[in-house]
């Protein structure tokens, strides 16, 4: 990993060279925090014209909390991805043709933002892959009701997990370290981030490495994997009553097809020669396919992919019936 040292007023940060593959793809684009702070307008509540909590403040809080909780560790600059641009113009330019607008007459913000902050000094090797500790967050203004006054709930998602360096897939699990929160003030948001990151830091999160090492030792045969993918395809079209009795799978039909394609083509986790495939590879095929999700569904589907493979693992260990493998 190539990095350069950046000295800021309060913190020392490491800036990582842009990875070949972003942690989320879909229709997102890379964005720098400075650009958001300088060029993006802040949405307001319509009834009183008071500002919402800005995306840049959200990211700044997460960076500050990460430095505080993991004091002395290497902390990289946040990697930020945005989508769904909302363009506008100042009132004085309301009658101008779009081609004649000057830069200062244009306004812009993005409806959805996702970011991750990597901590490479806290890492572990799993099946030859390096995992870095990661703090992240998601803001999607489409989840807020801006037709109200300041103080109405604003929705944020925060998580702590690990990122696989070889593919930038996120390993995130829902055991208290992923949270959708509703807050009314910046202070409430900062407290929520601090409490969650602190709880994670004080937890036995290294126990999760043992589970992932177990996944690396468990395997699906080529036939079992084909059964799993075939059932996953069928799951999308099951009657609602039947779905209710089967473990939930949130990845869509296109993403399931991507998993099947990567089974033969992925250089890190594929299995082109047949035989058996480790469940660790299966999980990474699922989380890789999730990178095509939109920002507002990315975290939920990532959590579901991790939990789904965990259920496959438990079914194999306990020799239990599992619909997707039956």
PDB file of C-alpha atoms in Angstrom:
ATOM      1  CA  UNK A   1       0.000   0.000   0.000  1.00  0.00           C
ATOM      2  CA  UNK A   2       1.474   3.353  -1.002  1.00  0.00           C
ATOM      3  CA  UNK A   3       0.771   6.214   1.377  1.00  0.00           C
ATOM      4  CA  UNK A   4       1.915   9.748   1.994  1.00  0.00           C
ATOM      5  CA  UNK A   5       2.001  11.446   5.373  1.00  0.00           C
ATOM      6  CA  UNK A   6      -0.215  14.483   5.880  1.00  0.00           C
ATOM      7  CA  UNK A   7       0.235  16.767   8.900  1.00  0.00           C
ATOM      8  CA  UNK A   8      -2.897  18.668   9.869  1.00  0.00           C
ATOM      9  CA  UNK A   9      -3.364  21.108  12.727  1.00  0.00           C
ATOM     10  CA  UNK A  10      -4.690  18.498  15.168  1.00  0.00           C
ATOM     11  CA  UNK A  11      -4.006  15.101  13.682  1.00  0.00           C
ATOM     12  CA  UNK A  12      -1.563  13.090  11.666  1.00  0.00           C
ATOM     13  CA  UNK A  13      -3.241  11.363   8.751  1.00  0.00           C
ATOM     14  CA  UNK A  14      -2.110   8.999   6.058  1.00  0.00           C
ATOM     15  CA  UNK A  15      -3.420   9.462   2.569  1.00  0.00           C
ATOM     16  CA  UNK A  16      -3.734   6.244   0.617  1.00  0.00           C
ATOM     17  CA  UNK A  17      -3.144   5.953  -3.087  1.00  0.00           C
ATOM     18  CA  UNK A  18      -6.531   5.546  -4.808  1.00  0.00           C
ATOM     19  CA  UNK A  19      -7.423   1.832  -4.873  1.00  0.00           C
ATOM     20  CA  UNK A  20      -8.062   0.128  -8.180  1.00  0.00           C
ATOM     21  CA  UNK A  21     -11.564  -0.781  -7.030  1.00  0.00           C
ATOM     22  CA  UNK A  22     -13.751   1.548  -4.907  1.00  0.00           C
ATOM     23  CA  UNK A  23     -15.624   0.152  -1.909  1.00  0.00           C
ATOM     24  CA  UNK A  24     -18.915   0.895  -3.698  1.00  0.00           C
ATOM     25  CA  UNK A  25     -19.517   1.330  -7.408  1.00  0.00           C
ATOM     26  CA  UNK A  26     -23.109   1.503  -8.739  1.00  0.00           C
ATOM     27  CA  UNK A  27     -23.615   5.013 -10.152  1.00  0.00           C
ATOM     28  CA  UNK A  28     -21.320   6.732  -7.651  1.00  0.00           C
ATOM     29  CA  UNK A  29     -18.384   9.036  -8.190  1.00  0.00           C
ATOM     30  CA  UNK A  30     -15.373   9.865  -6.047  1.00  0.00           C
ATOM     31  CA  UNK A  31     -15.550  13.127  -4.113  1.00  0.00           C
ATOM     32  CA  UNK A  32     -13.045  14.975  -1.934  1.00  0.00           C
ATOM     33  CA  UNK A  33     -14.134  16.345   1.440  1.00  0.00           C
ATOM     34  CA  UNK A  34     -12.717  19.753   0.562  1.00  0.00           C
ATOM     35  CA  UNK A  35     -14.913  19.876  -2.551  1.00  0.00           C
ATOM     36  CA  UNK A  36     -18.013  19.093  -0.510  1.00  0.00           C
ATOM     37  CA  UNK A  37     -17.130  21.784   2.032  1.00  0.00           C
ATOM     38  CA  UNK A  38     -16.373  24.393  -0.628  1.00  0.00           C
ATOM     39  CA  UNK A  39     -18.864  23.782  -3.417  1.00  0.00           C
ATOM     40  CA  UNK A  40     -21.913  21.904  -2.144  1.00  0.00           C
ATOM     41  CA  UNK A  41     -24.956  23.691  -0.758  1.00  0.00           C
ATOM     42  CA  UNK A  42     -26.635  22.410   2.406  1.00  0.00           C
ATOM     43  CA  UNK A  43     -30.302  21.343   2.160  1.00  0.00           C
ATOM     44  CA  UNK A  44     -32.706  23.119   4.518  1.00  0.00           C
ATOM     45  CA  UNK A  45     -36.008  22.350   6.207  1.00  0.00           C
ATOM     46  CA  UNK A  46     -38.687  23.958   4.077  1.00  0.00           C
ATOM     47  CA  UNK A  47     -40.931  25.317   6.846  1.00  0.00           C
ATOM     48  CA  UNK A  48     -38.267  27.419   8.571  1.00  0.00           C
ATOM     49  CA  UNK A  49     -35.335  27.458   6.108  1.00  0.00           C
ATOM     50  CA  UNK A  50     -33.015  26.127   8.841  1.00  0.00           C
ATOM     51  CA  UNK A  51     -30.098  23.952   7.658  1.00  0.00           C
ATOM     52  CA  UNK A  52     -29.877  20.210   7.989  1.00  0.00           C
ATOM     53  CA  UNK A  53     -26.735  18.604   9.423  1.00  0.00           C
ATOM     54  CA  UNK A  54     -24.288  18.851   6.567  1.00  0.00           C
ATOM     55  CA  UNK A  55     -22.573  15.847   5.024  1.00  0.00           C
ATOM     56  CA  UNK A  56     -19.171  17.456   5.600  1.00  0.00           C
ATOM     57  CA  UNK A  57     -19.930  17.855   9.325  1.00  0.00           C
ATOM     58  CA  UNK A  58     -21.004  14.195   9.476  1.00  0.00           C
ATOM     59  CA  UNK A  59     -17.723  13.064   7.928  1.00  0.00           C
ATOM     60  CA  UNK A  60     -15.667  15.451  10.090  1.00  0.00           C
ATOM     61  CA  UNK A  61     -17.308  14.031  13.217  1.00  0.00           C
ATOM     62  CA  UNK A  62     -16.564  10.463  12.163  1.00  0.00           C
ATOM     63  CA  UNK A  63     -12.918  11.350  11.432  1.00  0.00           C
ATOM     64  CA  UNK A  64     -12.550  13.122  14.777  1.00  0.00           C
ATOM     65  CA  UNK A  65     -14.107  10.263  16.735  1.00  0.00           C
ATOM     66  CA  UNK A  66     -11.942   7.716  14.916  1.00  0.00           C
ATOM     67  CA  UNK A  67      -8.771   9.614  15.818  1.00  0.00           C
ATOM     68  CA  UNK A  68      -9.910   9.948  19.434  1.00  0.00           C
ATOM     69  CA  UNK A  69     -10.962   6.330  20.007  1.00  0.00           C
ATOM     70  CA  UNK A  70      -8.041   4.812  18.084  1.00  0.00           C
ATOM     71  CA  UNK A  71      -5.473   7.313  19.321  1.00  0.00           C
ATOM     72  CA  UNK A  72      -1.978   6.550  18.052  1.00  0.00           C
ATOM     73  CA  UNK A  73      -3.144   4.342  15.175  1.00  0.00           C
ATOM     74  CA  UNK A  74      -2.657   5.098  11.481  1.00  0.00           C
ATOM     75  CA  UNK A  75      -5.814   6.713  10.103  1.00  0.00           C
ATOM     76  CA  UNK A  76      -6.271   7.307   6.382  1.00  0.00           C
ATOM     77  CA  UNK A  77      -8.220  10.170   4.884  1.00  0.00           C
ATOM     78  CA  UNK A  78     -11.874   9.301   4.238  1.00  0.00           C
ATOM     79  CA  UNK A  79     -12.754   7.759   0.887  1.00  0.00           C
ATOM     80  CA  UNK A  80     -16.022   9.362  -0.211  1.00  0.00           C
ATOM     81  CA  UNK A  81     -18.487   8.334  -2.918  1.00  0.00           C
ATOM     82  CA  UNK A  82     -21.575  10.342  -3.902  1.00  0.00           C
ATOM     83  CA  UNK A  83     -24.598   9.816  -6.137  1.00  0.00           C
ATOM     84  CA  UNK A  84     -27.869  11.399  -7.280  1.00  0.00           C
ATOM     85  CA  UNK A  85     -26.783  15.028  -7.863  1.00  0.00           C
ATOM     86  CA  UNK A  86     -29.374  17.721  -7.161  1.00  0.00           C
ATOM     87  CA  UNK A  87     -28.573  20.726  -9.327  1.00  0.00           C
ATOM     88  CA  UNK A  88     -29.952  24.227  -9.013  1.00  0.00           C
ATOM     89  CA  UNK A  89     -29.228  27.883  -9.612  1.00  0.00           C
ATOM     90  CA  UNK A  90     -29.348  31.107  -7.665  1.00  0.00           C
ATOM     91  CA  UNK A  91     -32.533  33.238  -8.042  1.00  0.00           C
ATOM     92  CA  UNK A  92     -30.749  35.938 -10.033  1.00  0.00           C
ATOM     93  CA  UNK A  93     -30.035  33.404 -12.786  1.00  0.00           C
ATOM     94  CA  UNK A  94     -33.512  31.887 -12.973  1.00  0.00           C
ATOM     95  CA  UNK A  95     -34.127  33.101 -16.531  1.00  0.00           C
ATOM     96  CA  UNK A  96     -30.719  32.294 -17.994  1.00  0.00           C
ATOM     97  CA  UNK A  97     -30.249  29.461 -20.503  1.00  0.00           C
ATOM     98  CA  UNK A  98     -28.260  26.611 -18.945  1.00  0.00           C
ATOM     99  CA  UNK A  99     -25.419  27.129 -21.421  1.00  0.00           C
ATOM    100  CA  UNK A 100     -24.896  30.695 -20.180  1.00  0.00           C
ATOM    101  CA  UNK A 101     -24.789  29.964 -16.450  1.00  0.00           C
ATOM    102  CA  UNK A 102     -21.641  31.096 -14.646  1.00  0.00           C
ATOM    103  CA  UNK A 103     -20.060  28.880 -12.022  1.00  0.00           C
ATOM    104  CA  UNK A 104     -21.147  31.078  -9.129  1.00  0.00           C
ATOM    105  CA  UNK A 105     -24.743  30.918 -10.377  1.00  0.00           C
ATOM    106  CA  UNK A 106     -24.945  27.137 -10.126  1.00  0.00           C
ATOM    107  CA  UNK A 107     -25.785  25.187  -6.967  1.00  0.00           C
ATOM    108  CA  UNK A 108     -25.193  21.511  -6.288  1.00  0.00           C
ATOM    109  CA  UNK A 109     -25.499  18.868  -3.625  1.00  0.00           C
ATOM    110  CA  UNK A 110     -25.673  15.096  -3.762  1.00  0.00           C
ATOM    111  CA  UNK A 111     -28.661  13.289  -2.333  1.00  0.00           C
ATOM    112  CA  UNK A 112     -26.590  10.284  -1.214  1.00  0.00           C
ATOM    113  CA  UNK A 113     -23.100   9.993   0.245  1.00  0.00           C
ATOM    114  CA  UNK A 114     -21.086   7.046   1.566  1.00  0.00           C
ATOM    115  CA  UNK A 115     -17.619   7.119   3.105  1.00  0.00           C
ATOM    116  CA  UNK A 116     -15.081   4.860   4.806  1.00  0.00           C
ATOM    117  CA  UNK A 117     -12.111   5.687   7.026  1.00  0.00           C
ATOM    118  CA  UNK A 118      -9.475   2.947   7.040  1.00  0.00           C
ATOM    119  CA  UNK A 119      -7.157   2.193   9.969  1.00  0.00           C
ATOM    120  CA  UNK A 120      -4.419   0.030   8.414  1.00  0.00           C
ATOM    121  CA  UNK A 121      -2.416  -0.341  11.632  1.00  0.00           C
ATOM    122  CA  UNK A 122      -5.235  -2.570  12.968  1.00  0.00           C
ATOM    123  CA  UNK A 123      -5.245  -5.485  10.563  1.00  0.00           C
ATOM    124  CA  UNK A 124      -5.375  -9.251  10.234  1.00  0.00           C
ATOM    125  CA  UNK A 125      -4.602 -11.836   7.573  1.00  0.00           C
ATOM    126  CA  UNK A 126      -7.473 -14.148   6.598  1.00  0.00           C
ATOM    127  CA  UNK A 127      -6.823 -16.787   3.955  1.00  0.00           C
ATOM    128  CA  UNK A 128      -4.042 -14.667   2.460  1.00  0.00           C
ATOM    129  CA  UNK A 129      -6.131 -11.455   2.452  1.00  0.00           C
ATOM    130  CA  UNK A 130      -5.273  -8.403   4.574  1.00  0.00           C
ATOM    131  CA  UNK A 131      -8.233  -6.869   6.412  1.00  0.00           C
ATOM    132  CA  UNK A 132      -8.061  -3.273   7.712  1.00  0.00           C
ATOM    133  CA  UNK A 133     -10.298  -1.886  10.451  1.00  0.00           C
ATOM    134  CA  UNK A 134     -12.747   0.596   8.938  1.00  0.00           C
ATOM    135  CA  UNK A 135     -15.212   3.193  10.223  1.00  0.00           C
ATOM    136  CA  UNK A 136     -17.862   4.399   7.786  1.00  0.00           C
ATOM    137  CA  UNK A 137     -21.126   6.192   7.308  1.00  0.00           C
ATOM    138  CA  UNK A 138     -23.963   6.780   4.889  1.00  0.00           C
ATOM    139  CA  UNK A 139     -26.213   9.797   4.423  1.00  0.00           C
ATOM    140  CA  UNK A 140     -29.228   9.668   2.112  1.00  0.00           C
ATOM    141  CA  UNK A 141     -31.430  12.766   2.134  1.00  0.00           C
ATOM    142  CA  UNK A 142     -34.261  10.813   0.488  1.00  0.00           C
ATOM    143  CA  UNK A 143     -34.814   9.200   3.906  1.00  0.00           C
ATOM    144  CA  UNK A 144     -35.467  12.587   5.563  1.00  0.00           C
ATOM    145  CA  UNK A 145     -38.699  14.586   5.595  1.00  0.00           C
ATOM    146  CA  UNK A 146     -37.479  18.073   4.705  1.00  0.00           C
ATOM    147  CA  UNK A 147     -41.021  19.458   4.603  1.00  0.00           C
ATOM    148  CA  UNK A 148     -40.785  20.041   8.347  1.00  0.00           C
ATOM    149  CA  UNK A 149     -38.949  22.369  10.755  1.00  0.00           C
ATOM    150  CA  UNK A 150     -35.469  22.145  12.217  1.00  0.00           C
ATOM    151  CA  UNK A 151     -35.362  19.484  14.906  1.00  0.00           C
ATOM    152  CA  UNK A 152     -37.223  16.893  12.859  1.00  0.00           C
ATOM    153  CA  UNK A 153     -35.391  13.558  12.799  1.00  0.00           C
ATOM    154  CA  UNK A 154     -32.472  13.327  10.368  1.00  0.00           C
ATOM    155  CA  UNK A 155     -31.347   9.839   9.347  1.00  0.00           C
ATOM    156  CA  UNK A 156     -27.746   8.610   9.310  1.00  0.00           C
ATOM    157  CA  UNK A 157     -26.111   5.188   9.127  1.00  0.00           C
ATOM    158  CA  UNK A 158     -22.797   4.423  10.791  1.00  0.00           C
ATOM    159  CA  UNK A 159     -20.799   1.218  10.912  1.00  0.00           C
ATOM    160  CA  UNK A 160     -17.499  -0.288  12.002  1.00  0.00           C
ATOM    161  CA  UNK A 161     -16.031  -3.342  10.297  1.00  0.00           C
ATOM    162  CA  UNK A 162     -13.148  -4.417   8.114  1.00  0.00           C
ATOM    163  CA  UNK A 163     -12.225  -3.852   4.491  1.00  0.00           C
ATOM    164  CA  UNK A 164     -10.495  -6.509   2.417  1.00  0.00           C
ATOM    165  CA  UNK A 165      -7.463  -4.771   0.887  1.00  0.00           C
ATOM    166  CA  UNK A 166      -7.262  -7.068  -2.152  1.00  0.00           C
ATOM    167  CA  UNK A 167     -10.748  -6.135  -3.391  1.00  0.00           C
ATOM    168  CA  UNK A 168     -12.013  -3.338  -1.067  1.00  0.00           C
ATOM    169  CA  UNK A 169     -14.997  -5.526  -0.108  1.00  0.00           C
ATOM    170  CA  UNK A 170     -16.467  -4.532   3.249  1.00  0.00           C
ATOM    171  CA  UNK A 171     -16.832  -7.161   5.978  1.00  0.00           C
ATOM    172  CA  UNK A 172     -19.549  -5.686   8.171  1.00  0.00           C
ATOM    173  CA  UNK A 173     -21.767  -7.595  10.575  1.00  0.00           C
ATOM    174  CA  UNK A 174     -24.870  -6.591  12.497  1.00  0.00           C
ATOM    175  CA  UNK A 175     -23.962  -7.179  16.133  1.00  0.00           C
ATOM    176  CA  UNK A 176     -24.295  -3.680  17.495  1.00  0.00           C
ATOM    177  CA  UNK A 177     -21.693  -2.146  15.181  1.00  0.00           C
ATOM    178  CA  UNK A 178     -24.006  -0.960  12.448  1.00  0.00           C
ATOM    179  CA  UNK A 179     -26.656   1.523  13.338  1.00  0.00           C
ATOM    180  CA  UNK A 180     -29.348   3.562  11.646  1.00  0.00           C
ATOM    181  CA  UNK A 181     -29.874   6.577  13.857  1.00  0.00           C
ATOM    182  CA  UNK A 182     -32.278   9.493  13.997  1.00  0.00           C
ATOM    183  CA  UNK A 183     -30.981  12.733  15.486  1.00  0.00           C
ATOM    184  CA  UNK A 184     -32.094  16.323  15.704  1.00  0.00           C
ATOM    185  CA  UNK A 185     -28.778  18.079  16.414  1.00  0.00           C
ATOM    186  CA  UNK A 186     -25.100  17.732  15.438  1.00  0.00           C
ATOM    187  CA  UNK A 187     -24.244  17.003  19.069  1.00  0.00           C
ATOM    188  CA  UNK A 188     -26.626  14.028  19.157  1.00  0.00           C
ATOM    189  CA  UNK A 189     -25.015  12.696  15.988  1.00  0.00           C
ATOM    190  CA  UNK A 190     -21.494  13.020  17.371  1.00  0.00           C
ATOM    191  CA  UNK A 191     -22.480  11.256  20.595  1.00  0.00           C
ATOM    192  CA  UNK A 192     -24.069   8.396  18.639  1.00  0.00           C
ATOM    193  CA  UNK A 193     -20.921   7.938  16.532  1.00  0.00           C
ATOM    194  CA  UNK A 194     -18.702   8.062  19.611  1.00  0.00           C
ATOM    195  CA  UNK A 195     -20.781   5.537  21.553  1.00  0.00           C
ATOM    196  CA  UNK A 196     -20.849   3.038  18.722  1.00  0.00           C
ATOM    197  CA  UNK A 197     -17.156   3.271  17.855  1.00  0.00           C
ATOM    198  CA  UNK A 198     -16.223   3.089  21.545  1.00  0.00           C
ATOM    199  CA  UNK A 199     -18.431   0.036  22.088  1.00  0.00           C
ATOM    200  CA  UNK A 200     -16.736  -1.630  19.130  1.00  0.00           C
ATOM    201  CA  UNK A 201     -13.271  -0.764  20.422  1.00  0.00           C
ATOM    202  CA  UNK A 202     -14.110  -2.278  23.808  1.00  0.00           C
ATOM    203  CA  UNK A 203     -15.708  -5.402  22.352  1.00  0.00           C
ATOM    204  CA  UNK A 204     -14.101  -8.705  21.535  1.00  0.00           C
ATOM    205  CA  UNK A 205     -14.196  -7.909  17.830  1.00  0.00           C
ATOM    206  CA  UNK A 206     -11.095 -10.034  17.265  1.00  0.00           C
ATOM    207  CA  UNK A 207     -13.379 -13.018  17.909  1.00  0.00           C
ATOM    208  CA  UNK A 208     -14.794 -12.349  14.455  1.00  0.00           C
ATOM    209  CA  UNK A 209     -11.428 -13.273  12.953  1.00  0.00           C
ATOM    210  CA  UNK A 210     -11.891 -16.774  14.292  1.00  0.00           C
ATOM    211  CA  UNK A 211     -15.214 -17.011  12.500  1.00  0.00           C
ATOM    212  CA  UNK A 212     -13.686 -15.801   9.222  1.00  0.00           C
ATOM    213  CA  UNK A 213     -10.827 -18.265   9.596  1.00  0.00           C
ATOM    214  CA  UNK A 214     -13.470 -20.950  10.015  1.00  0.00           C
ATOM    215  CA  UNK A 215     -15.092 -19.798   6.756  1.00  0.00           C
ATOM    216  CA  UNK A 216     -11.727 -20.222   5.045  1.00  0.00           C
ATOM    217  CA  UNK A 217     -11.674 -23.850   6.180  1.00  0.00           C
ATOM    218  CA  UNK A 218     -15.284 -24.697   5.265  1.00  0.00           C
ATOM    219  CA  UNK A 219     -16.056 -25.474   1.626  1.00  0.00           C
ATOM    220  CA  UNK A 220     -18.914 -25.864  -0.799  1.00  0.00           C
ATOM    221  CA  UNK A 221     -18.598 -28.347  -3.617  1.00  0.00           C
ATOM    222  CA  UNK A 222     -19.151 -27.145  -7.154  1.00  0.00           C
ATOM    223  CA  UNK A 223     -22.559 -28.833  -7.065  1.00  0.00           C
ATOM    224  CA  UNK A 224     -23.516 -27.210  -3.748  1.00  0.00           C
ATOM    225  CA  UNK A 225     -22.516 -23.789  -5.048  1.00  0.00           C
ATOM    226  CA  UNK A 226     -24.608 -24.340  -8.185  1.00  0.00           C
ATOM    227  CA  UNK A 227     -27.510 -25.369  -5.939  1.00  0.00           C
ATOM    228  CA  UNK A 228     -27.046 -22.249  -3.813  1.00  0.00           C
ATOM    229  CA  UNK A 229     -27.055 -19.903  -6.818  1.00  0.00           C
ATOM    230  CA  UNK A 230     -29.976 -21.678  -8.453  1.00  0.00           C
ATOM    231  CA  UNK A 231     -32.057 -21.430  -5.306  1.00  0.00           C
ATOM    232  CA  UNK A 232     -31.016 -17.778  -4.895  1.00  0.00           C
ATOM    233  CA  UNK A 233     -32.369 -17.136  -8.385  1.00  0.00           C
ATOM    234  CA  UNK A 234     -35.637 -18.898  -7.541  1.00  0.00           C
ATOM    235  CA  UNK A 235     -35.922 -17.006  -4.240  1.00  0.00           C
ATOM    236  CA  UNK A 236     -36.510 -13.718  -6.071  1.00  0.00           C
ATOM    237  CA  UNK A 237     -39.784 -15.066  -7.512  1.00  0.00           C
ATOM    238  CA  UNK A 238     -41.179 -17.091  -4.617  1.00  0.00           C
ATOM    239  CA  UNK A 239     -44.706 -16.321  -3.354  1.00  0.00           C
ATOM    240  CA  UNK A 240     -44.650 -14.029  -0.339  1.00  0.00           C
ATOM    241  CA  UNK A 241     -46.001 -16.689   2.038  1.00  0.00           C
ATOM    242  CA  UNK A 242     -43.235 -19.100   1.103  1.00  0.00           C
ATOM    243  CA  UNK A 243     -40.541 -16.422   1.392  1.00  0.00           C
ATOM    244  CA  UNK A 244     -41.627 -15.739   4.964  1.00  0.00           C
ATOM    245  CA  UNK A 245     -40.353 -19.167   6.060  1.00  0.00           C
ATOM    246  CA  UNK A 246     -36.945 -18.883   4.337  1.00  0.00           C
ATOM    247  CA  UNK A 247     -33.855 -16.883   5.423  1.00  0.00           C
ATOM    248  CA  UNK A 248     -33.907 -13.457   3.772  1.00  0.00           C
ATOM    249  CA  UNK A 249     -31.605 -12.716   0.849  1.00  0.00           C
ATOM    250  CA  UNK A 250     -31.561  -9.050  -0.204  1.00  0.00           C
ATOM    251  CA  UNK A 251     -29.238  -9.230  -3.215  1.00  0.00           C
ATOM    252  CA  UNK A 252     -31.234  -8.818  -6.418  1.00  0.00           C
ATOM    253  CA  UNK A 253     -31.383 -11.058  -9.481  1.00  0.00           C
ATOM    254  CA  UNK A 254     -28.700  -9.095 -11.355  1.00  0.00           C
ATOM    255  CA  UNK A 255     -26.339  -9.345  -8.387  1.00  0.00           C
ATOM    256  CA  UNK A 256     -26.902 -13.099  -8.115  1.00  0.00           C
ATOM    257  CA  UNK A 257     -25.958 -13.345 -11.808  1.00  0.00           C
ATOM    258  CA  UNK A 258     -22.810 -11.333 -11.038  1.00  0.00           C
ATOM    259  CA  UNK A 259     -21.872 -13.863  -8.345  1.00  0.00           C
ATOM    260  CA  UNK A 260     -22.287 -16.689 -10.869  1.00  0.00           C
ATOM    261  CA  UNK A 261     -20.147 -14.827 -13.416  1.00  0.00           C
ATOM    262  CA  UNK A 262     -17.403 -14.071 -10.901  1.00  0.00           C
ATOM    263  CA  UNK A 263     -17.372 -17.699  -9.775  1.00  0.00           C
ATOM    264  CA  UNK A 264     -15.567 -18.368 -13.049  1.00  0.00           C
ATOM    265  CA  UNK A 265     -13.792 -15.044 -13.631  1.00  0.00           C
ATOM    266  CA  UNK A 266     -12.792 -13.457 -10.297  1.00  0.00           C
ATOM    267  CA  UNK A 267      -9.013 -13.700  -9.963  1.00  0.00           C
ATOM    268  CA  UNK A 268      -9.084 -13.655  -6.158  1.00  0.00           C
ATOM    269  CA  UNK A 269     -12.211 -15.557  -5.152  1.00  0.00           C
ATOM    270  CA  UNK A 270     -13.393 -17.473  -8.212  1.00  0.00           C
ATOM    271  CA  UNK A 271     -13.317 -21.224  -8.729  1.00  0.00           C
ATOM    272  CA  UNK A 272     -12.928 -21.701 -12.500  1.00  0.00           C
ATOM    273  CA  UNK A 273     -11.511 -25.212 -12.224  1.00  0.00           C
ATOM    274  CA  UNK A 274     -14.468 -26.583 -10.264  1.00  0.00           C
ATOM    275  CA  UNK A 275     -13.951 -28.730  -7.204  1.00  0.00           C
ATOM    276  CA  UNK A 276     -14.609 -26.991  -3.873  1.00  0.00           C
ATOM    277  CA  UNK A 277     -14.696 -23.304  -2.936  1.00  0.00           C
ATOM    278  CA  UNK A 278     -14.034 -21.925   0.594  1.00  0.00           C
ATOM    279  CA  UNK A 279     -16.958 -20.130   2.236  1.00  0.00           C
ATOM    280  CA  UNK A 280     -14.601 -17.162   2.722  1.00  0.00           C
ATOM    281  CA  UNK A 281     -14.473 -16.866  -1.070  1.00  0.00           C
ATOM    282  CA  UNK A 282     -18.248 -17.259  -1.297  1.00  0.00           C
ATOM    283  CA  UNK A 283     -18.762 -14.392   1.150  1.00  0.00           C
ATOM    284  CA  UNK A 284     -16.423 -12.173  -0.860  1.00  0.00           C
ATOM    285  CA  UNK A 285     -18.248 -13.025  -4.096  1.00  0.00           C
ATOM    286  CA  UNK A 286     -21.459 -11.884  -2.370  1.00  0.00           C
ATOM    287  CA  UNK A 287     -19.971  -8.671  -0.955  1.00  0.00           C
ATOM    288  CA  UNK A 288     -18.314  -7.902  -4.309  1.00  0.00           C
ATOM    289  CA  UNK A 289     -21.721  -8.165  -6.036  1.00  0.00           C
ATOM    290  CA  UNK A 290     -23.163  -5.839  -3.385  1.00  0.00           C
ATOM    291  CA  UNK A 291     -20.864  -3.030  -4.611  1.00  0.00           C
ATOM    292  CA  UNK A 292     -23.383  -2.454  -7.417  1.00  0.00           C
ATOM    293  CA  UNK A 293     -26.077  -1.465  -4.866  1.00  0.00           C
ATOM    294  CA  UNK A 294     -27.174   2.145  -4.574  1.00  0.00           C
ATOM    295  CA  UNK A 295     -25.864   3.968  -1.515  1.00  0.00           C
ATOM    296  CA  UNK A 296     -29.159   3.857   0.386  1.00  0.00           C
ATOM    297  CA  UNK A 297     -29.343   0.024   0.197  1.00  0.00           C
ATOM    298  CA  UNK A 298     -25.609  -0.733   0.269  1.00  0.00           C
ATOM    299  CA  UNK A 299     -25.195  -1.264   4.004  1.00  0.00           C
ATOM    300  CA  UNK A 300     -28.330  -3.365   4.500  1.00  0.00           C
ATOM    301  CA  UNK A 301     -27.411  -5.678   1.644  1.00  0.00           C
ATOM    302  CA  UNK A 302     -23.820  -5.945   2.854  1.00  0.00           C
ATOM    303  CA  UNK A 303     -25.007  -6.947   6.316  1.00  0.00           C
ATOM    304  CA  UNK A 304     -27.435  -9.422   4.792  1.00  0.00           C
ATOM    305  CA  UNK A 305     -24.739 -10.979   2.585  1.00  0.00           C
ATOM    306  CA  UNK A 306     -22.501 -11.520   5.611  1.00  0.00           C
ATOM    307  CA  UNK A 307     -25.362 -12.971   7.666  1.00  0.00           C
ATOM    308  CA  UNK A 308     -26.516 -15.178   4.799  1.00  0.00           C
ATOM    309  CA  UNK A 309     -23.117 -16.848   4.424  1.00  0.00           C
ATOM    310  CA  UNK A 310     -23.009 -17.250   8.203  1.00  0.00           C
ATOM    311  CA  UNK A 311     -26.274 -19.212   7.975  1.00  0.00           C
ATOM    312  CA  UNK A 312     -24.783 -21.389   5.231  1.00  0.00           C
ATOM    313  CA  UNK A 313     -21.797 -22.047   7.517  1.00  0.00           C
ATOM    314  CA  UNK A 314     -24.009 -22.981  10.480  1.00  0.00           C
ATOM    315  CA  UNK A 315     -26.115 -25.302   8.337  1.00  0.00           C
ATOM    316  CA  UNK A 316     -23.002 -27.142   7.149  1.00  0.00           C
ATOM    317  CA  UNK A 317     -21.489 -27.362  10.638  1.00  0.00           C
ATOM    318  CA  UNK A 318     -24.668 -28.621  12.273  1.00  0.00           C
ATOM    319  CA  UNK A 319     -25.819 -30.682   9.296  1.00  0.00           C
ATOM    320  CA  UNK A 320     -29.111 -28.793   9.322  1.00  0.00           C
ATOM    321  CA  UNK A 321     -31.549 -28.448   6.477  1.00  0.00           C
ATOM    322  CA  UNK A 322     -31.134 -25.147   4.651  1.00  0.00           C
ATOM    323  CA  UNK A 323     -33.532 -24.253   1.855  1.00  0.00           C
ATOM    324  CA  UNK A 324     -30.870 -22.709  -0.373  1.00  0.00           C
ATOM    325  CA  UNK A 325     -28.841 -25.937  -0.275  1.00  0.00           C
ATOM    326  CA  UNK A 326     -31.702 -28.445  -0.188  1.00  0.00           C
TER     327      UNK A 326
END
